[in-house]
CSV table of C-alpha atoms in Angstrom, one decimal:
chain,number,residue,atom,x,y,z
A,93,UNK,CA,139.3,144.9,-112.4
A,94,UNK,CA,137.0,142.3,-113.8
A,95,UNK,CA,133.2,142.9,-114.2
A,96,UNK,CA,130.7,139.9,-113.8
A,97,UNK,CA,127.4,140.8,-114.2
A,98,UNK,CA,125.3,138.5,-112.1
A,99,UNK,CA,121.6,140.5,-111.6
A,100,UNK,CA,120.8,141.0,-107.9
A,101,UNK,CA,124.2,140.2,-106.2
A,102,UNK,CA,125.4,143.2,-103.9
A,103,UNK,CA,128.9,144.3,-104.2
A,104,UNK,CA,131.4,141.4,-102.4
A,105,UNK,CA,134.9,141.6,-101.6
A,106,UNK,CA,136.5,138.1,-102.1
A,107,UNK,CA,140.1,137.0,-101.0
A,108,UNK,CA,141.6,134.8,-103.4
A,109,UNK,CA,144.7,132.8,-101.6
A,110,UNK,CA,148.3,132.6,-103.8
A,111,UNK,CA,147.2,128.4,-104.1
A,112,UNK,CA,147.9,127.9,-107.9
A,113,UNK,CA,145.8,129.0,-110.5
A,114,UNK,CA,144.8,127.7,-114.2
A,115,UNK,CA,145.8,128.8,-117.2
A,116,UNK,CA,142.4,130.5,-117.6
A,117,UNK,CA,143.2,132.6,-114.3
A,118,UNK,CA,146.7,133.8,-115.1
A,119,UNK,CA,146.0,136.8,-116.6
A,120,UNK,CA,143.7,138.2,-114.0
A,121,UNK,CA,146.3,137.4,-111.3
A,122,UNK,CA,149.4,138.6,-112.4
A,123,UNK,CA,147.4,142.0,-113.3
A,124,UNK,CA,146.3,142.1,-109.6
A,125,UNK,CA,149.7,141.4,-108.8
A,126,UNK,CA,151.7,143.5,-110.3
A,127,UNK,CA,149.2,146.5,-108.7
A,128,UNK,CA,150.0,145.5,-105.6
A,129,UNK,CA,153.9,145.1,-106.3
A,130,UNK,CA,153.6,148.5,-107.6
A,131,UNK,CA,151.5,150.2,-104.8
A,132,UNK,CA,154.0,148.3,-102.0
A,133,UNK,CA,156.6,150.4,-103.7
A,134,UNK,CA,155.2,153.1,-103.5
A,135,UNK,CA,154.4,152.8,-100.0
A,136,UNK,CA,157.7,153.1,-98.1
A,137,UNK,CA,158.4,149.6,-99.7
A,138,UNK,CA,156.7,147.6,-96.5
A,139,UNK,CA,156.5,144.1,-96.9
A,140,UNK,CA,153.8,142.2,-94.9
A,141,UNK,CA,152.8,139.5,-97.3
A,142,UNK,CA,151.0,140.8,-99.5
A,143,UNK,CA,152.3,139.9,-102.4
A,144,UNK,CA,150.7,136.5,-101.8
A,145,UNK,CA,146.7,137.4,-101.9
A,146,UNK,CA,144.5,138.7,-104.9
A,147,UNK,CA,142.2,140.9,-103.5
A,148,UNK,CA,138.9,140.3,-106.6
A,149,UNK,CA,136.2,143.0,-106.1
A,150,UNK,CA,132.8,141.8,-107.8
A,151,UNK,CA,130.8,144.2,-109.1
A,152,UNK,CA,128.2,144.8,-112.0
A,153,UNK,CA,128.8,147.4,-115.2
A,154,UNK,CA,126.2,149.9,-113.9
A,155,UNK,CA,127.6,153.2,-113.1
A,156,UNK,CA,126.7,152.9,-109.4
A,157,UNK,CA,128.4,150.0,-108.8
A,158,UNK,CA,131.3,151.0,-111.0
A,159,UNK,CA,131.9,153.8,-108.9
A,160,UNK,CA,131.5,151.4,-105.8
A,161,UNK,CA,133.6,149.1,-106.9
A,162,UNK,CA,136.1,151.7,-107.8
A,163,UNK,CA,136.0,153.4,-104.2
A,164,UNK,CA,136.2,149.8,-102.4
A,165,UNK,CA,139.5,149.3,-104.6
A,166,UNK,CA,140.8,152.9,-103.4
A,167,UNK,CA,139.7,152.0,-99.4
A,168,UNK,CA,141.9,148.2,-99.8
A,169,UNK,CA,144.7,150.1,-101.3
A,170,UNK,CA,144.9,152.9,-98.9
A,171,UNK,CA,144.5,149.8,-95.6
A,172,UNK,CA,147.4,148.0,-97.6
A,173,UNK,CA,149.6,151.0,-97.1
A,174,UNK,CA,148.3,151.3,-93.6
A,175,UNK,CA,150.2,148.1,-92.9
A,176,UNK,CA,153.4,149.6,-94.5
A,177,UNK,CA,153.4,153.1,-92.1
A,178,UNK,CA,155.8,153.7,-89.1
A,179,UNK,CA,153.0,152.5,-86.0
A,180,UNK,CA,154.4,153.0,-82.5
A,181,UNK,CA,151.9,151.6,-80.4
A,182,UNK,CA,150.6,150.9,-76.7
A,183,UNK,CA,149.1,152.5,-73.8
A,184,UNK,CA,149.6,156.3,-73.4
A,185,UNK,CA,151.2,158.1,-70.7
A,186,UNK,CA,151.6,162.0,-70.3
A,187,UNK,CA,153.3,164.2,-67.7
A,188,UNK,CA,150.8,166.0,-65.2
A,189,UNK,CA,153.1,169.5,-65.4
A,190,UNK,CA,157.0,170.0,-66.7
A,191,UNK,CA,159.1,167.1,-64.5
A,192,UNK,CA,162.9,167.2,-64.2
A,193,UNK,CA,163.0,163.5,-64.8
A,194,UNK,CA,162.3,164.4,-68.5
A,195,UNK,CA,164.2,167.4,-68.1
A,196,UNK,CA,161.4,169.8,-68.3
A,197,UNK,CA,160.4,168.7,-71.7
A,198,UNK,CA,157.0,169.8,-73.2
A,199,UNK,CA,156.8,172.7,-70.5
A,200,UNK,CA,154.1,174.4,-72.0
A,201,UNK,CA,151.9,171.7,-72.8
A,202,UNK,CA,153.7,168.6,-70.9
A,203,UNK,CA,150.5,166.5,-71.3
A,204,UNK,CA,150.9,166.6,-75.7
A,205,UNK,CA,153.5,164.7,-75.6
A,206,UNK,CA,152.7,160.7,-75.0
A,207,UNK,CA,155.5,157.9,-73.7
A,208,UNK,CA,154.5,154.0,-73.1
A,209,UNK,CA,153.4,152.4,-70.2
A,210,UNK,CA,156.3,149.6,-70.2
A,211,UNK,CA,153.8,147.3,-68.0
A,212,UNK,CA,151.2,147.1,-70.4
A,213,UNK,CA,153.4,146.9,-73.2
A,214,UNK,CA,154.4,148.2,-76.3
A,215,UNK,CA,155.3,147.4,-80.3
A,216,UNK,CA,156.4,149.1,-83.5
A,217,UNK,CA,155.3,148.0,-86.5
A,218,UNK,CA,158.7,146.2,-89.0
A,219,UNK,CA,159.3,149.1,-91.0
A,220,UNK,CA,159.8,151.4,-88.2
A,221,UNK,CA,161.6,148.9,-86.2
A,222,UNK,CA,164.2,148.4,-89.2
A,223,UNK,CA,164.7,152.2,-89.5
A,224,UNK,CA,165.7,152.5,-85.9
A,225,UNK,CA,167.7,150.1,-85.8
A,226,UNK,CA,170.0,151.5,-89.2
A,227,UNK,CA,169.6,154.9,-87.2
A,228,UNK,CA,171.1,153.6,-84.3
A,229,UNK,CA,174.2,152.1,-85.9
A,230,UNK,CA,175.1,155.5,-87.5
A,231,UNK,CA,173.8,157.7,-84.8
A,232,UNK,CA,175.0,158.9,-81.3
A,233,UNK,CA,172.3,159.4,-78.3
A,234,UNK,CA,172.3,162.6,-77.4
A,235,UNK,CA,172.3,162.4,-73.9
A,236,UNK,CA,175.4,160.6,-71.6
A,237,UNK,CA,172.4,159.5,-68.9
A,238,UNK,CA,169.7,157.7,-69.0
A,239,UNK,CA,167.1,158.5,-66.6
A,240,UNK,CA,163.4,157.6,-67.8
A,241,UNK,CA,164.1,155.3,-70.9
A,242,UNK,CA,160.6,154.7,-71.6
A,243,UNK,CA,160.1,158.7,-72.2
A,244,UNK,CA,163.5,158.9,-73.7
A,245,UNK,CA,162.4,156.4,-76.5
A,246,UNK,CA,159.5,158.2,-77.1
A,247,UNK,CA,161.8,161.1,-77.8
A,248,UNK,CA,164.1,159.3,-80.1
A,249,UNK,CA,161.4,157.6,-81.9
A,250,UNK,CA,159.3,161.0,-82.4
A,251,UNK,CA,162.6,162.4,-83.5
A,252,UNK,CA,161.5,166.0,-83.3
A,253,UNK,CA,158.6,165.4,-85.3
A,254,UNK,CA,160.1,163.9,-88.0
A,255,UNK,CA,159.0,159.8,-87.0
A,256,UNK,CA,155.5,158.4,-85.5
A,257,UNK,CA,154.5,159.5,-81.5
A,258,UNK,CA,152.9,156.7,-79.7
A,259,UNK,CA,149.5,155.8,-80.6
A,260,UNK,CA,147.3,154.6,-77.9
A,261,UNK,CA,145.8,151.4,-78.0
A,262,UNK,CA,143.6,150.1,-75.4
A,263,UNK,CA,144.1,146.7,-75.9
A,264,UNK,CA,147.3,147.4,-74.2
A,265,UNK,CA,146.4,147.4,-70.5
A,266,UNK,CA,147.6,147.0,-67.0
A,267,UNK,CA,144.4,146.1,-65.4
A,268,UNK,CA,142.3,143.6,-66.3
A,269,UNK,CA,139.4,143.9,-68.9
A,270,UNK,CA,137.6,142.5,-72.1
A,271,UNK,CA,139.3,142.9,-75.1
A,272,UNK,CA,142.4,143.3,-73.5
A,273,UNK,CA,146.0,141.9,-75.2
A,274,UNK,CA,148.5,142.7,-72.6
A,275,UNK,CA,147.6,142.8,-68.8
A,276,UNK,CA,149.7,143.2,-65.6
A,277,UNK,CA,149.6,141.9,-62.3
A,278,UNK,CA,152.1,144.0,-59.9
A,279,UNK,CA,155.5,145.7,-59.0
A,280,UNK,CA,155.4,144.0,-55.8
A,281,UNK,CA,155.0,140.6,-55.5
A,282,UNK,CA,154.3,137.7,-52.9
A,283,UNK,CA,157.4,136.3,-52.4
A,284,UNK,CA,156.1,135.1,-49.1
A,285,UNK,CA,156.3,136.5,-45.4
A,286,UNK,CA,158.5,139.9,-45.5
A,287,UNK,CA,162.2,140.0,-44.5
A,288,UNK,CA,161.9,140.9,-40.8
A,289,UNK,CA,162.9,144.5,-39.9
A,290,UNK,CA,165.6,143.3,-37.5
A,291,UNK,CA,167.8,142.0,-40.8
A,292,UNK,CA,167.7,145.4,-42.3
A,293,UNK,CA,169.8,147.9,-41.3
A,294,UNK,CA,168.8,151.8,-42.0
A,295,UNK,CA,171.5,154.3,-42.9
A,296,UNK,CA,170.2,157.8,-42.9
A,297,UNK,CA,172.6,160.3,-44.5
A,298,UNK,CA,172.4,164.0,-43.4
A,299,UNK,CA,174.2,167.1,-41.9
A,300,UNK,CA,174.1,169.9,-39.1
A,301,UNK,CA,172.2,172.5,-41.6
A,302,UNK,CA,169.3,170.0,-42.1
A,303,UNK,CA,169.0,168.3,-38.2
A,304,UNK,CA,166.0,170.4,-37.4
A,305,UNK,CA,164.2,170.9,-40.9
A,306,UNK,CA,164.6,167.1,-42.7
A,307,UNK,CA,165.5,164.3,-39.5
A,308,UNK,CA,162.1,165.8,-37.8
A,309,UNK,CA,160.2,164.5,-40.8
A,310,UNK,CA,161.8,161.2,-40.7
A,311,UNK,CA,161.7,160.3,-37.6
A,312,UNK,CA,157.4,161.6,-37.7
A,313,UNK,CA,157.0,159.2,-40.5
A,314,UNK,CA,159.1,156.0,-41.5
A,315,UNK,CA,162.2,155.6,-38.7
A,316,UNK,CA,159.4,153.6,-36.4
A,317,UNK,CA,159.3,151.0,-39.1
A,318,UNK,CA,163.1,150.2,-38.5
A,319,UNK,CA,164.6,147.7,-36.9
A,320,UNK,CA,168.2,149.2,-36.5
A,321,UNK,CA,168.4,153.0,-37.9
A,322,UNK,CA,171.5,155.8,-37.1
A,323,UNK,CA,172.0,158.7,-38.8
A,324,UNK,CA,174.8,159.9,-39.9
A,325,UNK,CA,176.3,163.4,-40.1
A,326,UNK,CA,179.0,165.9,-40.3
A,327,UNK,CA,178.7,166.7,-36.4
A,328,UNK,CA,177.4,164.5,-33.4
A,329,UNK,CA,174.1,165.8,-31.9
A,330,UNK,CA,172.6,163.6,-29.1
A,331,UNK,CA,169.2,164.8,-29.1
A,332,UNK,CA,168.8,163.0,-32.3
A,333,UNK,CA,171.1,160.9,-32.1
A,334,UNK,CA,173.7,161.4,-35.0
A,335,UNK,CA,177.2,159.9,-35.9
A,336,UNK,CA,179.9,161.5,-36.8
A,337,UNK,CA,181.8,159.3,-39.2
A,338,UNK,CA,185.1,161.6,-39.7
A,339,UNK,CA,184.0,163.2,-43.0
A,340,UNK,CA,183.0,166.6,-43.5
A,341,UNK,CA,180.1,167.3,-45.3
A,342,UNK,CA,180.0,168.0,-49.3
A,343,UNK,CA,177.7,170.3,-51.4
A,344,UNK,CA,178.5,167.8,-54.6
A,345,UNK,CA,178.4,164.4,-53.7
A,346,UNK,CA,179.1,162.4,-50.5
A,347,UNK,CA,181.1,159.4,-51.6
A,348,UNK,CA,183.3,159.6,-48.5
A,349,UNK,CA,180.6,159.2,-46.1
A,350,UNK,CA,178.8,156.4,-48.0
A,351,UNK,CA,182.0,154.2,-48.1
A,352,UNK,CA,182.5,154.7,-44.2
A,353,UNK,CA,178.7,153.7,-44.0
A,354,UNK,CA,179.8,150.6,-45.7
A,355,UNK,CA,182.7,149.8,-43.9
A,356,UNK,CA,180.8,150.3,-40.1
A,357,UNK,CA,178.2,147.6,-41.9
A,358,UNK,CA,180.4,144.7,-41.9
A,359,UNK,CA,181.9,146.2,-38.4
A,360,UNK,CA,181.3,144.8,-34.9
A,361,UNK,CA,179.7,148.7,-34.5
A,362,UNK,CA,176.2,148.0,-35.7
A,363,UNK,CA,174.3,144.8,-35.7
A,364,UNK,CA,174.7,142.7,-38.0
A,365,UNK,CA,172.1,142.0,-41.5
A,366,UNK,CA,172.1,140.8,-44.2
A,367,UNK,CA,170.4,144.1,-45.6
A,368,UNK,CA,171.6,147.6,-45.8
A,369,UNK,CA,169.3,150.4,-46.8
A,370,UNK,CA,171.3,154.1,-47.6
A,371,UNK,CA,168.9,156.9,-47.8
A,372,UNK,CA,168.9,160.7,-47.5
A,373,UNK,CA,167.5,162.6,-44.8
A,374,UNK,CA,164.8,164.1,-47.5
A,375,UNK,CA,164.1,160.5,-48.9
A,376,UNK,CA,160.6,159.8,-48.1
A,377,UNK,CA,160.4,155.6,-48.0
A,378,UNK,CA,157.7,152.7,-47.2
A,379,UNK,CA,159.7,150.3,-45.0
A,380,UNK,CA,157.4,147.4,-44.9
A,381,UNK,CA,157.2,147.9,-48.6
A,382,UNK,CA,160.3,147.4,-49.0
A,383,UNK,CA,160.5,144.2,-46.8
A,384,UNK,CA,158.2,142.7,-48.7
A,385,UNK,CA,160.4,143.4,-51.7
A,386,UNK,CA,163.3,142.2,-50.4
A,387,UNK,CA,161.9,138.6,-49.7
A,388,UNK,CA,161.8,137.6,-53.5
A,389,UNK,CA,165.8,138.3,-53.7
A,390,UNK,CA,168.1,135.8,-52.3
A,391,UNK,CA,170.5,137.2,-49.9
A,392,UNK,CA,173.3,134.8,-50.8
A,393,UNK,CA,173.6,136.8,-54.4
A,394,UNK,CA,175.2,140.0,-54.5
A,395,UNK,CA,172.4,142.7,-54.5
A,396,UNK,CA,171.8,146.4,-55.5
A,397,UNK,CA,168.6,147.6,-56.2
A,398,UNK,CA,167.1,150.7,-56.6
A,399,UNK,CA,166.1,153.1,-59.3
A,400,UNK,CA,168.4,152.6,-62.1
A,401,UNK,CA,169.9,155.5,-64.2
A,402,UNK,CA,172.5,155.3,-66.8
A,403,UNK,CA,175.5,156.6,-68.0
A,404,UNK,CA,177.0,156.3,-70.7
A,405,UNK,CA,175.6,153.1,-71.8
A,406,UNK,CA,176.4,153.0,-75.6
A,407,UNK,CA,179.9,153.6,-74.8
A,408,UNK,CA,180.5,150.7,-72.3
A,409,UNK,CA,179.3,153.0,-69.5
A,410,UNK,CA,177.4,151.7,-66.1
A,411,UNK,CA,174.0,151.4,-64.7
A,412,UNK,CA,173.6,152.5,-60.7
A,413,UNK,CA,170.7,153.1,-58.2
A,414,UNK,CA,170.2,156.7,-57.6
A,415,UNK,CA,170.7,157.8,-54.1
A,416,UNK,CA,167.6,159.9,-53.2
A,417,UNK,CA,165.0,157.0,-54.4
A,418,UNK,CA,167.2,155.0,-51.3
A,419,UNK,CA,170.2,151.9,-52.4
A,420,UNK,CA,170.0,149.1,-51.1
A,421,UNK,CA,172.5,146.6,-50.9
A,422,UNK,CA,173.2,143.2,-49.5
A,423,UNK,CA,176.0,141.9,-47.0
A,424,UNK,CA,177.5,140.2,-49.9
A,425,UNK,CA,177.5,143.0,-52.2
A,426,UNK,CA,179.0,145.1,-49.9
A,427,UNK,CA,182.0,142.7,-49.0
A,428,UNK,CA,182.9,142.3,-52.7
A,429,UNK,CA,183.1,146.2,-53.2
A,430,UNK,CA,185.5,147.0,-50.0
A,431,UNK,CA,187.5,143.7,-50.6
A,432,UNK,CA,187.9,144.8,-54.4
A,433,UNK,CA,189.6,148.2,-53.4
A,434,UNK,CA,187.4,149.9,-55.7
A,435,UNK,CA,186.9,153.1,-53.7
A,436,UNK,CA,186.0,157.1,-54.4
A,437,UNK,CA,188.4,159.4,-56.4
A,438,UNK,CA,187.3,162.1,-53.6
A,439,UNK,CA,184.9,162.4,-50.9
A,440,UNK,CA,182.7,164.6,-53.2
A,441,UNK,CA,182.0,161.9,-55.7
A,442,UNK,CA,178.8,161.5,-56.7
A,443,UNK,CA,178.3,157.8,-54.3
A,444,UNK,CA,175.5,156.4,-56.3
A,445,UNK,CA,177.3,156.9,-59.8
A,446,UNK,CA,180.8,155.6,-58.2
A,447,UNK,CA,179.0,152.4,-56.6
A,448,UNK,CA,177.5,151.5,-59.8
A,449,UNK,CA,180.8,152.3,-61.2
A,450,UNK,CA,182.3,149.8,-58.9
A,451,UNK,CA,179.7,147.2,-59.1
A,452,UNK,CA,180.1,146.6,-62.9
A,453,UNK,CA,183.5,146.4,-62.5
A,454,UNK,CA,182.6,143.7,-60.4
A,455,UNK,CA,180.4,142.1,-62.7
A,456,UNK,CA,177.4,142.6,-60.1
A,457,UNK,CA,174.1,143.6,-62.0
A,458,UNK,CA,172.3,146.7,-61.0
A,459,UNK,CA,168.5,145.6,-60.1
A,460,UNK,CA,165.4,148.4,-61.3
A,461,UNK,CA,162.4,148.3,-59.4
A,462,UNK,CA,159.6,151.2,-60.6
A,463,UNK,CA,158.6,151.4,-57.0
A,464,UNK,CA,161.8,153.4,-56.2
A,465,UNK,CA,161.5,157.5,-57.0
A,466,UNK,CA,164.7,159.8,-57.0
A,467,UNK,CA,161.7,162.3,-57.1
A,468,UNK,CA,158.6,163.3,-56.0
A,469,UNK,CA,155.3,162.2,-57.1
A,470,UNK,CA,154.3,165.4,-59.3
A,471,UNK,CA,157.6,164.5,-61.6
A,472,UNK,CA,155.7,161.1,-62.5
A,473,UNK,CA,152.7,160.4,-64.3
A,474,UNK,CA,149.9,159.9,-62.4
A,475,UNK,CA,148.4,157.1,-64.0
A,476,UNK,CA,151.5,155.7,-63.7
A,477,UNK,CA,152.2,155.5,-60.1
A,478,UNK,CA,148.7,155.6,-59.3
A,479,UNK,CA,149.0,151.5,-59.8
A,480,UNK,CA,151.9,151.4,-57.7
A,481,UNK,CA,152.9,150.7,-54.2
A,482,UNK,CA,155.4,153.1,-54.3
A,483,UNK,CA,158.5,152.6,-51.8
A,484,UNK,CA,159.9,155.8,-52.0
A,485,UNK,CA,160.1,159.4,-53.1
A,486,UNK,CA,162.7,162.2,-52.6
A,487,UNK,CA,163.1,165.8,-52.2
A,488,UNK,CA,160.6,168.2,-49.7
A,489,UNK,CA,160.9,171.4,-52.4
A,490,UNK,CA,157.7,172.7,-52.7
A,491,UNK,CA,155.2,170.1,-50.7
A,492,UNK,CA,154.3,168.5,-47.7
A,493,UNK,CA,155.7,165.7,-47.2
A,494,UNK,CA,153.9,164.5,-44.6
A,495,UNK,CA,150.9,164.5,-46.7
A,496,UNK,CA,152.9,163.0,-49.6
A,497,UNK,CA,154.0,160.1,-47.3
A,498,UNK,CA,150.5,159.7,-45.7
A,499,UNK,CA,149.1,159.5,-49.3
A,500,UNK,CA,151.3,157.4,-50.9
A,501,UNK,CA,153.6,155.7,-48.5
A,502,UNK,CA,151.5,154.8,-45.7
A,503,UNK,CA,150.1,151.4,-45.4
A,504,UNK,CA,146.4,152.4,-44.0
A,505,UNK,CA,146.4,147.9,-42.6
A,506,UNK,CA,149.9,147.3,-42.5
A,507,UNK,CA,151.1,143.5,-41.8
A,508,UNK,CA,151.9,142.3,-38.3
A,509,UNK,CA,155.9,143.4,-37.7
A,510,UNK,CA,158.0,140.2,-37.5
């Protein structure tokens, strides 16, 4: 540190710029230098420029502004290393109460632990980043699925305690504000005027145990938003009505019946669309929501979209929709599965897994949308889909879901049905 005395100036901080100095000016340079070469060192060797400014405090040679001086060198050394720590930044979400998404994680306290909102953005700071990334080439991922990445990477990154949790920043945002870096506009765009509900066709899977507890709810809710809707079941009932497709019900998985679903759909049987929505008889789903969706996808490309899980993904595993959240696929999609003889190794398959199976075989991606929920809305954050307009939830355990499809569902002005 150099001392000027200059009577009556306050203490300054002064950033000198790496330009080229004299001769003269050598000397005091390369000692600042080399206290900064040896401080980055020291900090978890982070690199962020530094190395190219002189940082000159100006003080005088009393003892107060020795002892200033001395403090205001301590507080720039200790920001320098700030810029050197592990950050993992961007706006905070928490669960509301243990959710099986996230496998019950946190039970006790499920709202200390904090994951990114993916809409408003997130970062890690370089030397994080470049320790994840040599983690990850000589580390396996726990888990074969994938089912909430943005929580999941929280996890990884946390590491049991041993790396950064997420530091909210409220610069990252999803609605507008000053001061904001990141904003978002929506999940649900105008793609213009909503694929009519005659060119999407509604396959409700179910069976004789649940015709009088789930169908009921369906048919009080979303089946008047349909165009075209059958269910189909393990027996034929005509008071609902139901189909019996020839496959007897599974516990597991229901594979079978999905693929005969498929096959009526480019029958004569049904009429035909260019939309096919496969749903369970406890999803809960927002048909005009979904119409709206479907405008900004072109029909003529192969389509499945959904809520997409993973398995097995760092082993050359496959993305596919989950079935409760509700698959949808297009006519096209559905000709190049049953023409490719990919098909179920048993009726009791899980169908959504062996689709997606199918499908990148096929080369045909797997489309995420957020708006789609394999379950219900207490397993999400609620600041999360409190922005949304949902399109669907699953499962009845434990709720109305009547209320939960007046509350989240329901259009209270829905558009004029085309």
């Amino acid at each position: 540190m150099s001392h000027n005395m200059f009577d009556g100036y306050k203490l300054l901080a002064v950033l000198v710029l790496w330009l080229g100095t004299s001769a003269q000016d050598k000397h005091t340079v390369h000692v600042h230098a080399a206290q900064h070469q040896e401080h980055q060192e020291h900090t978890a060797h982070g690199s962020v420029g530094l190395e190219k400014v002189v940082l000159v405090i100006q003080s005088q040679r009393n003892s107060y502004h020795v002892r200033q001086a001395v403090e205001r060198k301590v507080e720039i050394l200790h920001q320098a290393a700030e810029l050197g720590k592990e950050w993992f930044l961007g706006k905070r979400l928490h669960d509301n109460e243990a959710s099986i998404i996230h496998h019950y994680a946190f039970s006790e306290d499920p709202s200390s632990f904090g994951y990114p909102d993916p809409a408003a953005g997130w970062a890690l700071s370089s030397p994080l980043l470049r320790r994840l990334a040599e983690r990850i080439q000589h580390e396996h991922l726990k888990s074969d699925f994938t089912i909430d990445w943005k929580h999941e990477i929280a996890l990884y990154i946390w590491e049991e305690g041993n790396g950064p949790e997420l530091t909210a920043v409220p610069e990252f945002c999803t609605e507008p504000r000053q001061n904001c870096a990141t904003t978002f506009t929506t999940y649900l765009p105008n793609c213009g005027d909503p694929v009519s509900k005659n060119d999407l066709f509604v396959a409700v899977k179910t069976c004789q145990k649940f015709h009088s507890e789930r169908v009921p709810v369906v048919k009080a809710t979303w089946e008047k938003d349909a165009g075209f809707l059958e269910y189909y079941s393990d027996v034929t009932d005509a008071s609902i009505p139901t189909i019996n497709l020839g496959v007897p019900n599974t516990e597991r998985g229901h594979c079978g019946k999905t693929f005969a679903i498929l096959k009526r759909f480019l029958s004569k049987a049904v009429p035909k669309t260019e939309w096919l929505l496969i749903a369970d008889d406890d999803t809960l789903i927002s048909l005009p929501r979904l119409r709206r969706l479907l405008r900004c996808y072109d029909p003529k490309e192969a389509v499945s979209l959904g809520e997409r899980y993973g398995y097995g993904l760092v082993f050359n595993g496959y993305s596919y929709t989950t079935g409760g959240g509700g698959m949808v696929l297009n006519r096209v999609a559905v000709s190049r599965l049953l023409s490719s003889g990919c098909s179920c190794y048993s009726d009791d398959a899980p169908d959504d897994m062996v689709l997606g199976r199918c499908f990148t075989l096929l080369g045909v991606p797997i489309t995420h949308s957020p708006l789609f929920h394999q379950a219900q809305p207490d397993d999400y954050s609620n600041a999360l889909i409190s922005l949304q307009e949902a399109i669907s939830f699953h499962k009845h355990w434990n709720i109305d879901p009547m209320a939960v499809y007046k509350h989240w569902l329901q259009d209270t002005h829905p558009l004029d049905e085309l």
